[in-house]
Coordinates of N, CA, C and O in Angstrom, one line a residue:
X1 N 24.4 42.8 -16.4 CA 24.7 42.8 -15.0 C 23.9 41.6 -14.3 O 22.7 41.4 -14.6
X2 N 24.7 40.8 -13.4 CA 24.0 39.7 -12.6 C 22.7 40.2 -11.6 O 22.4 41.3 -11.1
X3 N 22.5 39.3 -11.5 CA 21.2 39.8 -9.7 C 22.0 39.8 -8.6 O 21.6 40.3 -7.6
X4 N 22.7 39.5 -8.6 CA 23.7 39.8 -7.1 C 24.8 41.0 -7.6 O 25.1 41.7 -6.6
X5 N 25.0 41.2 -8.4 CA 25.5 42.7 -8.1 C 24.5 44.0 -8.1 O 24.8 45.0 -7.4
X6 N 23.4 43.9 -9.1 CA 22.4 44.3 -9.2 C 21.9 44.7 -7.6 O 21.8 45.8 -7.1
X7 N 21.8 43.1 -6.9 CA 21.1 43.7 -5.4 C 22.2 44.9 -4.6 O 21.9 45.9 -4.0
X8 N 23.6 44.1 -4.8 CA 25.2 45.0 -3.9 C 24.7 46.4 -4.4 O 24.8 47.4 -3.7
X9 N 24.3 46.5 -5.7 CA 24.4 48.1 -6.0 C 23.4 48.8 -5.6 O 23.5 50.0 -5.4
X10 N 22.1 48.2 -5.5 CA 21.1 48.9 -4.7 C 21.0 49.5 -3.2 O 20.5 50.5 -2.7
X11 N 21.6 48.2 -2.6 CA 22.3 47.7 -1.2 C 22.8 49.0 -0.8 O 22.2 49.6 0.1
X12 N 24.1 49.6 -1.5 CA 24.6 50.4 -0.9 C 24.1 51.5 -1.1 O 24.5 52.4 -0.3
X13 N 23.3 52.1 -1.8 CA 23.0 53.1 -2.2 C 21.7 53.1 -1.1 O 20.7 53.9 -1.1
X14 N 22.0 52.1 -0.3 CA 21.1 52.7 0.7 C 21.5 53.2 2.2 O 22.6 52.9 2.4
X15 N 21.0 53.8 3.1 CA 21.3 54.5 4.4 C 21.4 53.0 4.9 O 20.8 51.9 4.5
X16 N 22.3 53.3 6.0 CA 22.4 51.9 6.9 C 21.5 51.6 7.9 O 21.3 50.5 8.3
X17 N 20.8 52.6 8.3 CA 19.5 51.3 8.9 C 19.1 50.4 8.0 O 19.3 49.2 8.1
X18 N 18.5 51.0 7.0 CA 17.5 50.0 5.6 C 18.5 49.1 5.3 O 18.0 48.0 5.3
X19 N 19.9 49.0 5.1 CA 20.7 48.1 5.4 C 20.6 46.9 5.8 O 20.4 45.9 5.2
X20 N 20.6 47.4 7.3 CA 20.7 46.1 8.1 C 18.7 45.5 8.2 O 18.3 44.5 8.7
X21 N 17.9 46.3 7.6 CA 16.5 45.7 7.1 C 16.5 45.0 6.2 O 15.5 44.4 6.1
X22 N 17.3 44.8 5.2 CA 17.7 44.0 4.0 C 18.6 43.1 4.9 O 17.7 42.6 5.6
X23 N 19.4 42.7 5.2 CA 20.6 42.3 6.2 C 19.2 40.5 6.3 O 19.1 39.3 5.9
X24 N 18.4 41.8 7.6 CA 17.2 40.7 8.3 C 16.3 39.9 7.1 O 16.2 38.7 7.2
X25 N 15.6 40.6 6.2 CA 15.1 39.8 5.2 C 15.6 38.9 4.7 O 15.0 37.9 4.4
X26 N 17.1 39.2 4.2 CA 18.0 38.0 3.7 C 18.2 36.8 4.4 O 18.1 35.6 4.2
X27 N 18.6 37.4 5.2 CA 18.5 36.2 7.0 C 17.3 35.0 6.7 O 17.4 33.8 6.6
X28 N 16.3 35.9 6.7 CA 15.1 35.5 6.8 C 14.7 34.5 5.7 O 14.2 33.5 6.1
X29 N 14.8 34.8 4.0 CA 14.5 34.0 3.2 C 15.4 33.0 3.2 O 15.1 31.9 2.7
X30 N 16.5 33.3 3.6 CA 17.7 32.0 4.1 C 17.3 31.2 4.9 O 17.7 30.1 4.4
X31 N 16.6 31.0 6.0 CA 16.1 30.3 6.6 C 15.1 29.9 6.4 O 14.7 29.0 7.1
X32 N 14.4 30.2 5.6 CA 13.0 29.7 5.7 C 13.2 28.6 3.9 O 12.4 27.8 3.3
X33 N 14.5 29.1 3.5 CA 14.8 27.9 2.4 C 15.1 27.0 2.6 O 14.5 26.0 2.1
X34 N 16.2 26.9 3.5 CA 16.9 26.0 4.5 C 15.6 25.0 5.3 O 15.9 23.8 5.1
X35 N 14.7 25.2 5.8 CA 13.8 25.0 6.5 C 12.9 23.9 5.3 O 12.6 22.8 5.6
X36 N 12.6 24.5 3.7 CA 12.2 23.9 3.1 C 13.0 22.6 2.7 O 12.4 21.4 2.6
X37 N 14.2 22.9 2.5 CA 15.1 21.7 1.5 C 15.0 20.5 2.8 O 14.6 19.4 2.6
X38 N 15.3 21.4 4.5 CA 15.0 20.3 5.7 C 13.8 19.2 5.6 O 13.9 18.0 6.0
X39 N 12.4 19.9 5.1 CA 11.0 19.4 5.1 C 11.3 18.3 3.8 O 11.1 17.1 3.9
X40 N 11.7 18.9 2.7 CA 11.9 17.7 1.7 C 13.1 16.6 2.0 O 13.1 15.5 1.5
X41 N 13.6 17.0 2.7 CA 14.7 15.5 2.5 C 14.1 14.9 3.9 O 14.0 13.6 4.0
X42 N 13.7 15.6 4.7 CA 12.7 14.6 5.7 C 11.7 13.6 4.6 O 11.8 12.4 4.2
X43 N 10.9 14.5 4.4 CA 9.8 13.3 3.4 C 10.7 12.6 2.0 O 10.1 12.2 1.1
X44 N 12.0 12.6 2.0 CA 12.4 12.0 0.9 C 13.1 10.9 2.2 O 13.7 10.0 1.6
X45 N 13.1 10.7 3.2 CA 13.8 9.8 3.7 C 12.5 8.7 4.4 O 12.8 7.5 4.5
X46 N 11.4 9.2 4.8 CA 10.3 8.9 5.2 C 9.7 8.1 4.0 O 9.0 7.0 4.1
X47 N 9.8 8.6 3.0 CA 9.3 8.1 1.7 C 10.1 6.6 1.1 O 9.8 5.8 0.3
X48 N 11.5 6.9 1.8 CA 12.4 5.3 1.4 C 12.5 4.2 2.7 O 12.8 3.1 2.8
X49 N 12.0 5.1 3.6 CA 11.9 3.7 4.8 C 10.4 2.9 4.4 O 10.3 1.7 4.4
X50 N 9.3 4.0 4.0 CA 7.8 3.0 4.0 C 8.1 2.5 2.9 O 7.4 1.5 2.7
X51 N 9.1 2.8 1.8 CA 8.9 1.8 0.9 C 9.7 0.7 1.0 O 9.4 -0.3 0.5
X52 N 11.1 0.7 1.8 CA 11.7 -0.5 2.4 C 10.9 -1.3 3.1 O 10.7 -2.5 2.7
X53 N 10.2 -0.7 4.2 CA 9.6 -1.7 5.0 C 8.3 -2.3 4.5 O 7.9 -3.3 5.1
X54 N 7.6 -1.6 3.0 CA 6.5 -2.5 2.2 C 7.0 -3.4 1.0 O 6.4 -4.0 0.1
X55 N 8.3 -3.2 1.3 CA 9.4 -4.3 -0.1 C 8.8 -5.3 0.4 O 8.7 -5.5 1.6
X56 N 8.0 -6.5 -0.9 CA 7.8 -7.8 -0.7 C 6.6 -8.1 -0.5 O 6.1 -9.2 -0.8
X57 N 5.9 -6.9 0.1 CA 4.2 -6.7 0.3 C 3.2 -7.8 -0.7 O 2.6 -8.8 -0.5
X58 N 3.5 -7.1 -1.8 CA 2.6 -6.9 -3.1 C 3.1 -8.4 -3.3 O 2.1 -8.8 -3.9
X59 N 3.6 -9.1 -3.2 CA 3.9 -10.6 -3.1 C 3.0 -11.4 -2.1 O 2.7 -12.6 -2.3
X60 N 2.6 -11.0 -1.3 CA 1.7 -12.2 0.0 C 0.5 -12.3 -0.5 O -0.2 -11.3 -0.6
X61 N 0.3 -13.2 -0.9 CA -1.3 -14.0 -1.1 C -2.6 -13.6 -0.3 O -3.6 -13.0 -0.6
X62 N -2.1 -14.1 0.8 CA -3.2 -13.6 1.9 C -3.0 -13.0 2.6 O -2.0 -12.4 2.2
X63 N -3.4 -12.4 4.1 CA -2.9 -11.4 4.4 C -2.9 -12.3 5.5 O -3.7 -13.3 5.6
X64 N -1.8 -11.9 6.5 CA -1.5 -12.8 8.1 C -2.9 -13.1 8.9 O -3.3 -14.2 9.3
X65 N -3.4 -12.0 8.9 CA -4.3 -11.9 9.7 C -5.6 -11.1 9.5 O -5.7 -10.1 8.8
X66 N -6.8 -11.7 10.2 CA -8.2 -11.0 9.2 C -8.8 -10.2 10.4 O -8.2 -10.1 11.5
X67 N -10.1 -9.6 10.1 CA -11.1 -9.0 10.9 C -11.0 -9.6 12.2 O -10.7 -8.9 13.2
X68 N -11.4 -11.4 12.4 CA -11.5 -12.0 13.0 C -10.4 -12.4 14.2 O -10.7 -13.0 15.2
X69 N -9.2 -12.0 14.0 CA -8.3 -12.5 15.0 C -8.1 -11.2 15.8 O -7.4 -11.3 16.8
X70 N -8.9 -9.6 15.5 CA -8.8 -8.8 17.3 C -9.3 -9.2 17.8 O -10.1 -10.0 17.7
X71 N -8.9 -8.5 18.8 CA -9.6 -8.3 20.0 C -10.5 -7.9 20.4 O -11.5 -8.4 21.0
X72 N -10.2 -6.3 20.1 CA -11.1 -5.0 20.9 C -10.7 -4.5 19.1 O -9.6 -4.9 18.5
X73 N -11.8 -3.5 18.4 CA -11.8 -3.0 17.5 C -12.6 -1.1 18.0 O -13.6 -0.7 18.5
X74 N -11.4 -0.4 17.5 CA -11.6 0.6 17.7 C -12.5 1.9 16.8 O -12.5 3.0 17.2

């Protein structure tokens, strides 16, 4: 027997309040999955802009600008 019928058969063998308390938990780990895969493909997209925008870096000799050309140092 799979885990999804496994759960349907437990499911019903319950009173329908506890029901719809399973109902809400499912809801619940549903969203909070969704929420995760959201947080990874943010830092998977975050993770290909800083390395677009440091393409070519590791190539510059010197660097543009030193200690000496601020202004005000914080």
């Amino acid at each position: 027997m799979i885990i999804t019928e496994k759960i349907q058969e437990y499911v019903q063998r319950l009173p329908a309040p506890l029901q719809s308390e399973v109902l809400d938990f499912v809801e619940y780990l549903l969203s909070k999955a969704e929420r995760g895969t959201a947080r990874r493909e943010s830092e998977t997209w975050s993770n290909l802009s800083l390395t677009s925008a440091m393409r070519g870096m590791e190539n510059e000799e010197t660097p543009a600008y030193t200690i000496a050309d601020l202004k005000a140092l914080f």
